[in-house]
């Protein structure tokens, strides 16, 4: 909420959301309320002085009137400075508050409170010991964690041979599928400025989790959500053009990877990974219908690859900072005997639009703020890992899903002999 009047109208809902998210103790609502009251007081004083100035200007011009006008001008300038300071303090505080949570989001404090919406596919029953994607990738000669770490650091994996080709062609496959469903492919910059990061909610809260160029003016994208959502920042879009649907591949860079004490083995949680992103800009009236179709667009990739998955509705305590409602799509990992996230699909309502100044106009009327949606379509590395595990054979080879065979130049099986040393 990026104006004070909007915040005042929603302050009770904002406090309730903070409590639902388990963040109430981290939010200084008392100071926010004080700043709002201070702004009202200053704005009222400014308006009163301006009223007096207007009355004075109608009076006869004399020396005394000129002195009065000068004094009033000095007072209104002083109040203006105080008002500007109060509003900046307000903006600094409110910029760290998360989005409101949609009424359909379940209560809860962690992933254990999330709700499974549905599952697709039946996990394969293996008649031999299952290997994880690390053991498979290394035995096939297509995953090189040691050399990646030697080149950069832990969390920067290296793929090679058939593994690198599989990853590259999975990106093409995912992009092709989404453009067939009406998304426009974009090749965005892989860095964005601070304004763009603020627009999507990465700043100021997540500054330390981003990789910055020297001087801190540009940051490496943690997801293509940042450039795609900000693509029309400052513009007014005609409603007849909505929804706008974009897809893009980018490498993604995140510092927080590996800090949770889990998932440090392999490529499940890393600092650099490839991802195909989906973004929609639409009207408030259509955004929740668009959310459901976006989830299906992402899930379709797993259906075509024949990888079992499930859809999960996140609870209030597990939902992301900018999201009003989120579904996670989780693919099956046989080695862990569990589903793991490969996509989060969210409706951010007007939270990002207010920050990034994204608006639309209906039939020449007053501009309104858009609703923004985003989701992975999908996280390439995690799907790569799930594919290896689900398609492995007893001899350590990996069968290629039929929909990828043409992308991989007819390759149907990855064997140790098909990967370079």
Protein backbone atom coordinates (compact mmCIF):
# COMPACT_ATOMS: atom_id res chain seq x y z
CA UNK A 1 0.00 0.00 0.00
CA UNK A 2 1.93 2.98 -1.27
CA UNK A 3 -0.11 5.97 -0.27
CA UNK A 4 -1.12 6.99 3.22
CA UNK A 5 -4.84 7.18 2.54
CA UNK A 6 -4.83 3.60 1.26
CA UNK A 7 -2.89 2.49 4.31
CA UNK A 8 -5.27 4.30 6.67
CA UNK A 9 -8.22 2.56 5.04
CA UNK A 10 -6.59 -0.85 5.42
CA UNK A 11 -4.65 -0.57 8.66
CA UNK A 12 -6.87 -3.03 10.54
CA UNK A 13 -6.55 -5.56 7.73
CA UNK A 14 -2.79 -4.98 7.63
CA UNK A 15 -2.44 -5.67 11.35
CA UNK A 16 -4.63 -8.77 11.00
CA UNK A 17 -2.48 -10.00 8.12
CA UNK A 18 0.71 -9.47 10.10
CA UNK A 19 -0.77 -11.57 12.88
CA UNK A 20 -1.86 -14.29 10.43
CA UNK A 21 1.65 -14.35 9.02
CA UNK A 22 3.16 -14.50 12.51
CA UNK A 23 4.89 -11.13 11.99
CA UNK A 24 2.97 -8.86 14.35
CA UNK A 25 5.87 -8.61 16.82
CA UNK A 26 8.17 -7.41 14.00
CA UNK A 27 5.88 -4.57 12.87
CA UNK A 28 5.92 -1.23 14.68
CA UNK A 29 2.24 -0.46 14.15
CA UNK A 30 2.17 1.99 17.05
CA UNK A 31 4.74 4.16 15.29
CA UNK A 32 2.86 3.87 12.00
CA UNK A 33 -0.37 5.02 13.63
CA UNK A 34 1.52 7.89 15.25
CA UNK A 35 2.98 8.94 11.90
CA UNK A 36 -0.43 8.81 10.26
CA UNK A 37 -1.86 11.04 13.00
CA UNK A 38 1.12 13.38 12.67
CA UNK A 39 0.60 13.61 8.91
CA UNK A 40 -3.08 14.42 9.39
CA UNK A 41 -2.21 17.16 11.88
CA UNK A 42 0.40 18.70 9.60
CA UNK A 43 -1.80 18.43 6.51
CA UNK A 44 -4.66 20.12 8.37
CA UNK A 45 -2.35 22.93 9.52
CA UNK A 46 -1.03 23.38 5.97
CA UNK A 47 -4.55 23.55 4.55
CA UNK A 48 -5.57 26.12 7.16
CA UNK A 49 -2.60 28.36 6.37
CA UNK A 50 -3.29 28.07 2.64
CA UNK A 51 -6.88 29.11 3.36
CA UNK A 52 -5.62 32.16 5.22
CA UNK A 53 -3.25 32.98 2.35
CA UNK A 54 -6.12 32.81 -0.13
CA UNK A 55 -8.25 35.13 1.99
CA UNK A 56 -5.35 37.52 2.38
CA UNK A 57 -4.78 37.66 -1.36
CA UNK A 58 -8.36 38.81 -1.80
CA UNK A 59 -7.86 41.64 0.65
CA UNK A 60 -6.42 45.00 -0.32
CA UNK A 61 -2.68 44.90 -0.93
CA UNK A 62 -0.83 46.90 1.70
CA UNK A 63 2.42 46.73 3.55
CA UNK A 64 0.85 44.84 6.44
CA UNK A 65 -0.73 42.34 4.09
CA UNK A 66 2.59 41.74 2.44
CA UNK A 67 4.21 41.06 5.78
CA UNK A 68 1.40 38.69 6.72
CA UNK A 69 1.74 36.85 3.41
CA UNK A 70 5.47 36.51 3.95
CA UNK A 71 4.93 35.08 7.44
CA UNK A 72 2.29 32.64 6.21
CA UNK A 73 4.53 31.53 3.36
CA UNK A 74 7.34 30.85 5.84
CA UNK A 75 5.00 28.86 8.07
CA UNK A 76 3.62 26.75 5.23
CA UNK A 77 7.15 26.01 3.95
CA UNK A 78 8.14 24.85 7.44
CA UNK A 79 5.07 22.63 7.69
CA UNK A 80 5.76 21.27 4.22
CA UNK A 81 9.24 20.19 5.33
CA UNK A 82 7.85 18.52 8.45
CA UNK A 83 5.15 16.81 6.40
CA UNK A 84 7.69 15.53 3.90
CA UNK A 85 9.81 14.12 6.73
CA UNK A 86 6.79 12.42 8.37
CA UNK A 87 5.69 10.89 5.07
CA UNK A 88 9.23 9.61 4.35
CA UNK A 89 9.34 8.01 7.81
CA UNK A 90 5.98 6.44 7.03
CA UNK A 91 7.20 5.09 3.69
CA UNK A 92 10.34 3.67 5.28
CA UNK A 93 8.25 1.74 7.80
CA UNK A 94 5.46 0.58 5.51
CA UNK A 95 7.89 -0.59 2.81
CA UNK A 96 8.86 -3.45 5.11
CA UNK A 97 5.28 -4.66 5.61
CA UNK A 98 4.11 -7.70 3.61
CA UNK A 99 1.10 -7.89 1.36
CA UNK A 100 -2.38 -8.50 2.70
CA UNK A 101 -3.39 -12.17 2.66
CA UNK A 102 -6.43 -13.26 0.65
CA UNK A 103 -9.40 -14.55 2.64
CA UNK A 104 -9.08 -18.03 1.09
CA UNK A 105 -5.54 -18.52 2.44
CA UNK A 106 -5.60 -20.99 5.34
CA UNK A 107 -4.33 -20.11 8.78
CA UNK A 108 -1.01 -21.60 9.87
CA UNK A 109 2.57 -20.84 10.78
CA UNK A 110 4.67 -23.26 8.68
CA UNK A 111 4.64 -25.63 5.72
CA UNK A 112 3.05 -28.30 7.92
CA UNK A 113 -0.15 -26.21 7.82
CA UNK A 114 -0.32 -26.05 4.02
CA UNK A 115 -3.21 -27.77 2.26
CA UNK A 116 -2.78 -30.35 -0.52
CA UNK A 117 -5.21 -29.36 -3.28
CA UNK A 118 -4.66 -32.32 -5.61
CA UNK A 119 -2.07 -34.79 -6.86
CA UNK A 120 -1.32 -36.01 -10.38
CA UNK A 121 0.33 -39.26 -11.40
CA UNK A 122 1.36 -42.29 -9.41
CA UNK A 123 4.93 -42.50 -8.09
CA UNK A 124 6.82 -45.32 -9.76
CA UNK A 125 7.56 -48.45 -7.74
CA UNK A 126 11.23 -49.34 -8.28
CA UNK A 127 12.49 -52.93 -8.17
CA UNK A 128 16.06 -51.82 -7.45
CA UNK A 129 17.74 -49.42 -5.02
CA UNK A 130 16.92 -45.84 -6.01
CA UNK A 131 19.79 -43.40 -6.55
CA UNK A 132 19.44 -39.70 -5.97
CA UNK A 133 20.15 -37.15 -8.70
CA UNK A 134 23.67 -36.51 -7.39
CA UNK A 135 24.72 -40.17 -7.59
CA UNK A 136 23.06 -40.52 -10.99
CA UNK A 137 24.52 -37.30 -12.39
CA UNK A 138 28.03 -38.06 -11.23
CA UNK A 139 27.99 -41.68 -12.39
CA UNK A 140 26.72 -40.56 -15.80
CA UNK A 141 29.38 -37.85 -15.99
CA UNK A 142 26.82 -35.07 -16.45
CA UNK A 143 26.95 -33.31 -13.05
CA UNK A 144 30.18 -31.82 -11.74
CA UNK A 145 29.74 -30.19 -8.35
CA UNK A 146 33.45 -30.14 -7.48
CA UNK A 147 34.55 -28.20 -10.57
CA UNK A 148 31.66 -25.77 -10.18
CA UNK A 149 32.72 -25.09 -6.61
CA UNK A 150 36.35 -24.73 -7.74
CA UNK A 151 35.35 -22.17 -10.37
CA UNK A 152 33.11 -20.15 -8.06
CA UNK A 153 32.00 -21.54 -4.69
CA UNK A 154 29.72 -24.15 -3.21
CA UNK A 155 26.23 -23.67 -4.61
CA UNK A 156 27.37 -23.01 -8.18
CA UNK A 157 26.98 -26.39 -9.91
CA UNK A 158 28.32 -27.30 -13.34
CA UNK A 159 26.53 -29.54 -15.83
CA UNK A 160 28.25 -31.12 -18.81
CA UNK A 161 27.67 -33.27 -21.85
CA UNK A 162 24.19 -34.72 -22.06
CA UNK A 163 23.32 -33.13 -18.73
CA UNK A 164 24.04 -29.63 -20.01
CA UNK A 165 22.13 -30.33 -23.23
CA UNK A 166 19.19 -31.71 -21.26
CA UNK A 167 19.04 -28.55 -19.13
CA UNK A 168 19.34 -26.24 -22.16
CA UNK A 169 16.68 -28.08 -24.14
CA UNK A 170 14.34 -28.28 -21.16
CA UNK A 171 14.41 -24.47 -21.16
CA UNK A 172 13.46 -24.42 -24.85
CA UNK A 173 10.74 -27.00 -24.23
CA UNK A 174 9.24 -25.01 -21.36
CA UNK A 175 9.33 -21.72 -23.29
CA UNK A 176 7.75 -23.39 -26.34
CA UNK A 177 4.92 -24.82 -24.25
CA UNK A 178 4.13 -21.48 -22.62
CA UNK A 179 4.21 -19.47 -25.86
CA UNK A 180 1.72 -22.00 -27.26
CA UNK A 181 -0.51 -21.09 -24.33
CA UNK A 182 -0.43 -17.40 -25.18
CA UNK A 183 2.59 -16.09 -23.28
CA UNK A 184 4.88 -13.68 -25.11
CA UNK A 185 8.54 -14.59 -24.81
CA UNK A 186 10.83 -11.86 -23.49
CA UNK A 187 14.61 -11.85 -23.29
CA UNK A 188 15.09 -9.37 -20.42
CA UNK A 189 18.25 -7.97 -18.87
CA UNK A 190 19.78 -10.33 -16.31
CA UNK A 191 20.39 -7.33 -14.03
CA UNK A 192 17.90 -4.75 -12.77
CA UNK A 193 18.10 -1.42 -10.98
CA UNK A 194 17.01 -0.76 -7.43
CA UNK A 195 13.70 0.74 -8.51
CA UNK A 196 12.73 -2.54 -10.20
CA UNK A 197 13.72 -4.58 -7.14
CA UNK A 198 11.62 -2.29 -4.96
CA UNK A 199 8.69 -2.67 -7.36
CA UNK A 200 8.46 -6.43 -6.92
CA UNK A 201 9.20 -6.38 -3.19
CA UNK A 202 12.81 -7.60 -3.00
CA UNK A 203 13.82 -4.23 -1.55
CA UNK A 204 14.28 -3.19 1.12
CA UNK A 205 13.59 -6.46 2.96
CA UNK A 206 15.81 -8.84 0.98
CA UNK A 207 18.75 -6.61 0.06
CA UNK A 208 21.32 -8.93 1.66
CA UNK A 209 20.08 -11.91 -0.34
CA UNK A 210 20.81 -10.28 -3.70
CA UNK A 211 24.05 -10.14 -5.69
CA UNK A 212 24.97 -6.52 -6.45
CA UNK A 213 27.33 -5.07 -9.00
CA UNK A 214 30.02 -2.68 -7.81
CA UNK A 215 28.38 0.40 -6.37
CA UNK A 216 25.13 -1.43 -5.67
CA UNK A 217 23.14 0.25 -8.44
CA UNK A 218 22.40 -2.95 -10.38
CA UNK A 219 21.63 -6.40 -9.02
CA UNK A 220 21.65 -9.86 -10.62
CA UNK A 221 18.07 -11.07 -10.96
CA UNK A 222 16.90 -13.66 -8.39
CA UNK A 223 14.05 -14.45 -10.79
CA UNK A 224 12.72 -13.08 -14.08
CA UNK A 225 9.70 -11.91 -12.08
CA UNK A 226 11.67 -8.70 -11.46
CA UNK A 227 12.19 -7.54 -15.06
CA UNK A 228 8.92 -8.99 -16.39
CA UNK A 229 6.69 -7.43 -13.73
CA UNK A 230 8.41 -4.05 -14.11
CA UNK A 231 8.29 -4.13 -17.90
CA UNK A 232 5.43 -1.57 -18.00
CA UNK A 233 6.38 0.42 -14.90
CA UNK A 234 5.09 3.99 -15.15
CA UNK A 235 2.81 3.21 -18.09
CA UNK A 236 -0.98 3.20 -18.37
CA UNK A 237 -2.21 0.15 -20.30
CA UNK A 238 -5.52 0.06 -22.10
CA UNK A 239 -7.80 -2.59 -20.59
CA UNK A 240 -8.47 -4.08 -24.02
CA UNK A 241 -4.85 -5.31 -24.06
CA UNK A 242 -5.20 -7.25 -20.79
CA UNK A 243 -4.20 -9.72 -19.63
CA UNK A 244 -0.58 -9.29 -20.64
CA UNK A 245 1.19 -12.66 -20.37
CA UNK A 246 4.97 -12.92 -20.45
CA UNK A 247 7.49 -15.74 -20.15
CA UNK A 248 11.26 -15.59 -19.96
CA UNK A 249 14.30 -17.69 -19.20
CA UNK A 250 16.99 -16.23 -16.97
CA UNK A 251 19.77 -17.54 -14.79
CA UNK A 252 18.83 -16.69 -11.20
CA UNK A 253 21.15 -15.66 -8.39
CA UNK A 254 20.35 -15.84 -4.67
CA UNK A 255 22.68 -15.51 -1.71
CA UNK A 256 20.43 -17.21 0.84
CA UNK A 257 20.77 -20.66 -0.73
CA UNK A 258 22.13 -23.30 1.61
CA UNK A 259 21.58 -21.29 4.78
CA UNK A 260 18.70 -23.40 6.02
CA UNK A 261 20.82 -26.38 7.08
CA UNK A 262 19.18 -28.67 4.53
CA UNK A 263 19.13 -29.38 0.81
CA UNK A 264 22.82 -28.58 0.50
CA UNK A 265 23.47 -31.82 -1.40
CA UNK A 266 23.15 -31.56 -5.17
CA UNK A 267 21.20 -28.86 -7.00
CA UNK A 268 18.00 -28.52 -4.96
CA UNK A 269 19.11 -25.32 -3.18
CA UNK A 270 21.91 -23.44 -4.90
CA UNK A 271 23.12 -19.87 -5.49
CA UNK A 272 22.77 -20.01 -9.29
CA UNK A 273 20.06 -21.84 -11.21
CA UNK A 274 18.05 -21.62 -14.41
CA UNK A 275 14.35 -20.85 -14.38
CA UNK A 276 11.54 -20.14 -16.82
CA UNK A 277 9.21 -17.54 -15.35
CA UNK A 278 5.57 -16.68 -16.03
CA UNK A 279 4.10 -13.23 -15.32
CA UNK A 280 0.62 -11.84 -15.89
CA UNK A 281 -0.68 -8.29 -15.63
CA UNK A 282 -4.46 -8.18 -15.40
CA UNK A 283 -7.49 -6.46 -13.91
CA UNK A 284 -8.49 -6.95 -10.26
CA UNK A 285 -11.73 -8.58 -11.41
CA UNK A 286 -9.92 -11.31 -13.39
CA UNK A 287 -6.80 -11.94 -11.32
CA UNK A 288 -7.98 -14.98 -9.38
CA UNK A 289 -9.30 -16.69 -12.49
CA UNK A 290 -5.91 -15.95 -14.09
CA UNK A 291 -4.17 -17.46 -11.05
CA UNK A 292 -5.90 -20.80 -11.61
CA UNK A 293 -4.98 -20.90 -15.30
CA UNK A 294 -1.37 -19.92 -14.53
CA UNK A 295 -1.04 -22.83 -12.10
CA UNK A 296 -2.34 -25.17 -14.79
CA UNK A 297 0.13 -23.69 -17.30
CA UNK A 298 3.01 -24.54 -14.96
CA UNK A 299 1.67 -27.99 -14.07
CA UNK A 300 1.29 -28.89 -17.74
CA UNK A 301 5.09 -29.14 -18.04
CA UNK A 302 5.17 -31.91 -15.45
CA UNK A 303 2.21 -33.68 -17.04
CA UNK A 304 4.00 -33.74 -20.39
CA UNK A 305 7.20 -35.02 -18.73
CA UNK A 306 5.07 -37.59 -16.84
CA UNK A 307 6.57 -36.59 -13.51
CA UNK A 308 4.13 -37.08 -10.59
CA UNK A 309 3.34 -33.88 -8.73
CA UNK A 310 0.95 -32.24 -6.32
CA UNK A 311 -0.50 -28.75 -5.87
CA UNK A 312 -0.32 -27.21 -2.40
CA UNK A 313 -2.11 -24.10 -1.10
CA UNK A 314 0.25 -22.23 1.21
CA UNK A 315 -0.88 -21.09 4.63
CA UNK A 316 -0.55 -17.52 5.89
CA UNK A 317 2.69 -18.23 7.74
CA UNK A 318 4.40 -19.81 4.71
CA UNK A 319 3.37 -17.37 1.99
CA UNK A 320 5.89 -15.00 0.38
CA UNK A 321 6.32 -11.33 1.23
CA UNK A 322 4.63 -9.90 -1.90
CA UNK A 323 1.95 -12.58 -2.36
CA UNK A 324 -1.72 -12.46 -1.42
CA UNK A 325 -2.23 -16.13 -2.31
CA UNK A 326 0.23 -18.81 -3.43
CA UNK A 327 0.13 -22.34 -4.75
CA UNK A 328 3.28 -24.46 -4.68
CA UNK A 329 3.74 -27.16 -7.30
CA UNK A 330 5.80 -30.03 -5.93
CA UNK A 331 7.41 -32.76 -8.06
CA UNK A 332 8.04 -36.29 -6.81
CA UNK A 333 11.60 -37.18 -5.76
CA UNK A 334 11.91 -40.99 -5.39
CA UNK A 335 15.19 -40.84 -3.47
CA UNK A 336 13.55 -38.73 -0.76
CA UNK A 337 10.17 -40.46 -0.99
CA UNK A 338 8.54 -37.04 -1.00
CA UNK A 339 7.37 -34.15 -3.15
CA UNK A 340 9.62 -31.08 -3.49
CA UNK A 341 8.75 -27.59 -4.73
CA UNK A 342 9.54 -26.83 -8.37
CA UNK A 343 7.25 -23.80 -8.71
CA UNK A 344 5.44 -21.19 -6.65
CA UNK A 345 2.56 -19.42 -8.40
CA UNK A 346 1.23 -16.29 -6.72
CA UNK A 347 -1.34 -13.55 -7.08
CA UNK A 348 0.17 -10.37 -5.64
CA UNK A 349 -3.01 -8.38 -6.28
CA UNK A 350 -2.07 -4.66 -6.45
CA UNK A 351 0.84 -4.88 -3.97
CA UNK A 352 3.55 -4.79 -6.65
CA UNK A 353 1.53 -2.53 -8.96
CA UNK A 354 1.38 0.17 -6.29
CA UNK A 355 5.14 -0.07 -5.73
CA UNK A 356 6.01 -0.19 -9.44
CA UNK A 357 3.27 2.19 -10.65
CA UNK A 358 1.55 -0.31 -12.94
CA UNK A 359 -1.83 0.97 -14.09
CA UNK A 360 -4.56 0.37 -16.66
CA UNK A 361 -7.42 2.45 -18.03
CA UNK A 362 -10.96 1.33 -18.85
CA UNK A 363 -12.65 3.14 -21.73
CA UNK A 364 -10.78 6.37 -21.17
CA UNK A 365 -11.65 6.48 -17.48
CA UNK A 366 -9.49 7.12 -14.44
CA UNK A 367 -6.37 4.88 -14.25
CA UNK A 368 -6.53 1.95 -11.82
CA UNK A 369 -3.78 -0.25 -10.46
CA UNK A 370 -3.25 -3.63 -12.08
CA UNK A 371 -3.03 -6.99 -10.35
CA UNK A 372 0.22 -8.87 -10.94
CA UNK A 373 0.78 -12.62 -10.93
CA UNK A 374 3.97 -14.62 -11.20
CA UNK A 375 5.13 -18.21 -11.10
CA UNK A 376 7.91 -20.54 -12.13
CA UNK A 377 7.23 -22.39 -15.31
CA UNK A 378 9.44 -24.19 -14.04
CA UNK A 379 12.65 -24.21 -11.96
CA UNK A 380 14.84 -26.04 -14.47
CA UNK A 381 17.44 -27.52 -12.13
CA UNK A 382 14.92 -29.06 -9.78
CA UNK A 383 12.91 -30.55 -12.63
CA UNK A 384 16.20 -31.84 -14.12
CA UNK A 385 16.95 -33.55 -10.81
CA UNK A 386 13.44 -35.00 -10.48
CA UNK A 387 13.52 -36.24 -14.06
CA UNK A 388 16.78 -38.11 -13.48
CA UNK A 389 15.41 -39.81 -10.40
CA UNK A 390 12.00 -40.70 -11.86
CA UNK A 391 13.41 -41.95 -15.17
CA UNK A 392 16.40 -43.95 -13.87
CA UNK A 393 17.00 -47.61 -14.67
CA UNK A 394 18.73 -50.41 -12.78
CA UNK A 395 21.93 -50.06 -14.84
CA UNK A 396 22.25 -46.37 -13.86
CA UNK A 397 21.01 -45.02 -17.18
CA UNK A 398 18.22 -42.44 -17.53
CA UNK A 399 15.36 -42.66 -20.02
CA UNK A 400 14.48 -39.42 -21.80
CA UNK A 401 10.74 -38.51 -21.79
CA UNK A 402 9.27 -38.78 -25.25
CA UNK A 403 8.42 -35.06 -25.47
CA UNK A 404 12.12 -34.19 -25.13
CA UNK A 405 13.60 -36.69 -27.61
CA UNK A 406 13.43 -34.35 -30.61
CA UNK A 407 14.87 -31.52 -28.52
CA UNK A 408 17.81 -33.76 -27.63
CA UNK A 409 18.58 -34.66 -31.25
CA UNK A 410 16.99 -38.09 -30.95
CA UNK A 411 18.73 -39.06 -27.71
CA UNK A 412 16.50 -41.48 -25.77
CA UNK A 413 18.82 -42.76 -23.05
CA UNK A 414 21.65 -41.13 -21.14
CA UNK A 415 24.31 -43.69 -20.32
CA UNK A 416 27.79 -43.25 -18.87
CA UNK A 417 29.24 -43.82 -22.32
CA UNK A 418 27.20 -40.96 -23.82
CA UNK A 419 28.80 -38.35 -21.56
CA UNK A 420 32.30 -36.97 -22.15
CA UNK A 421 34.95 -37.70 -19.53
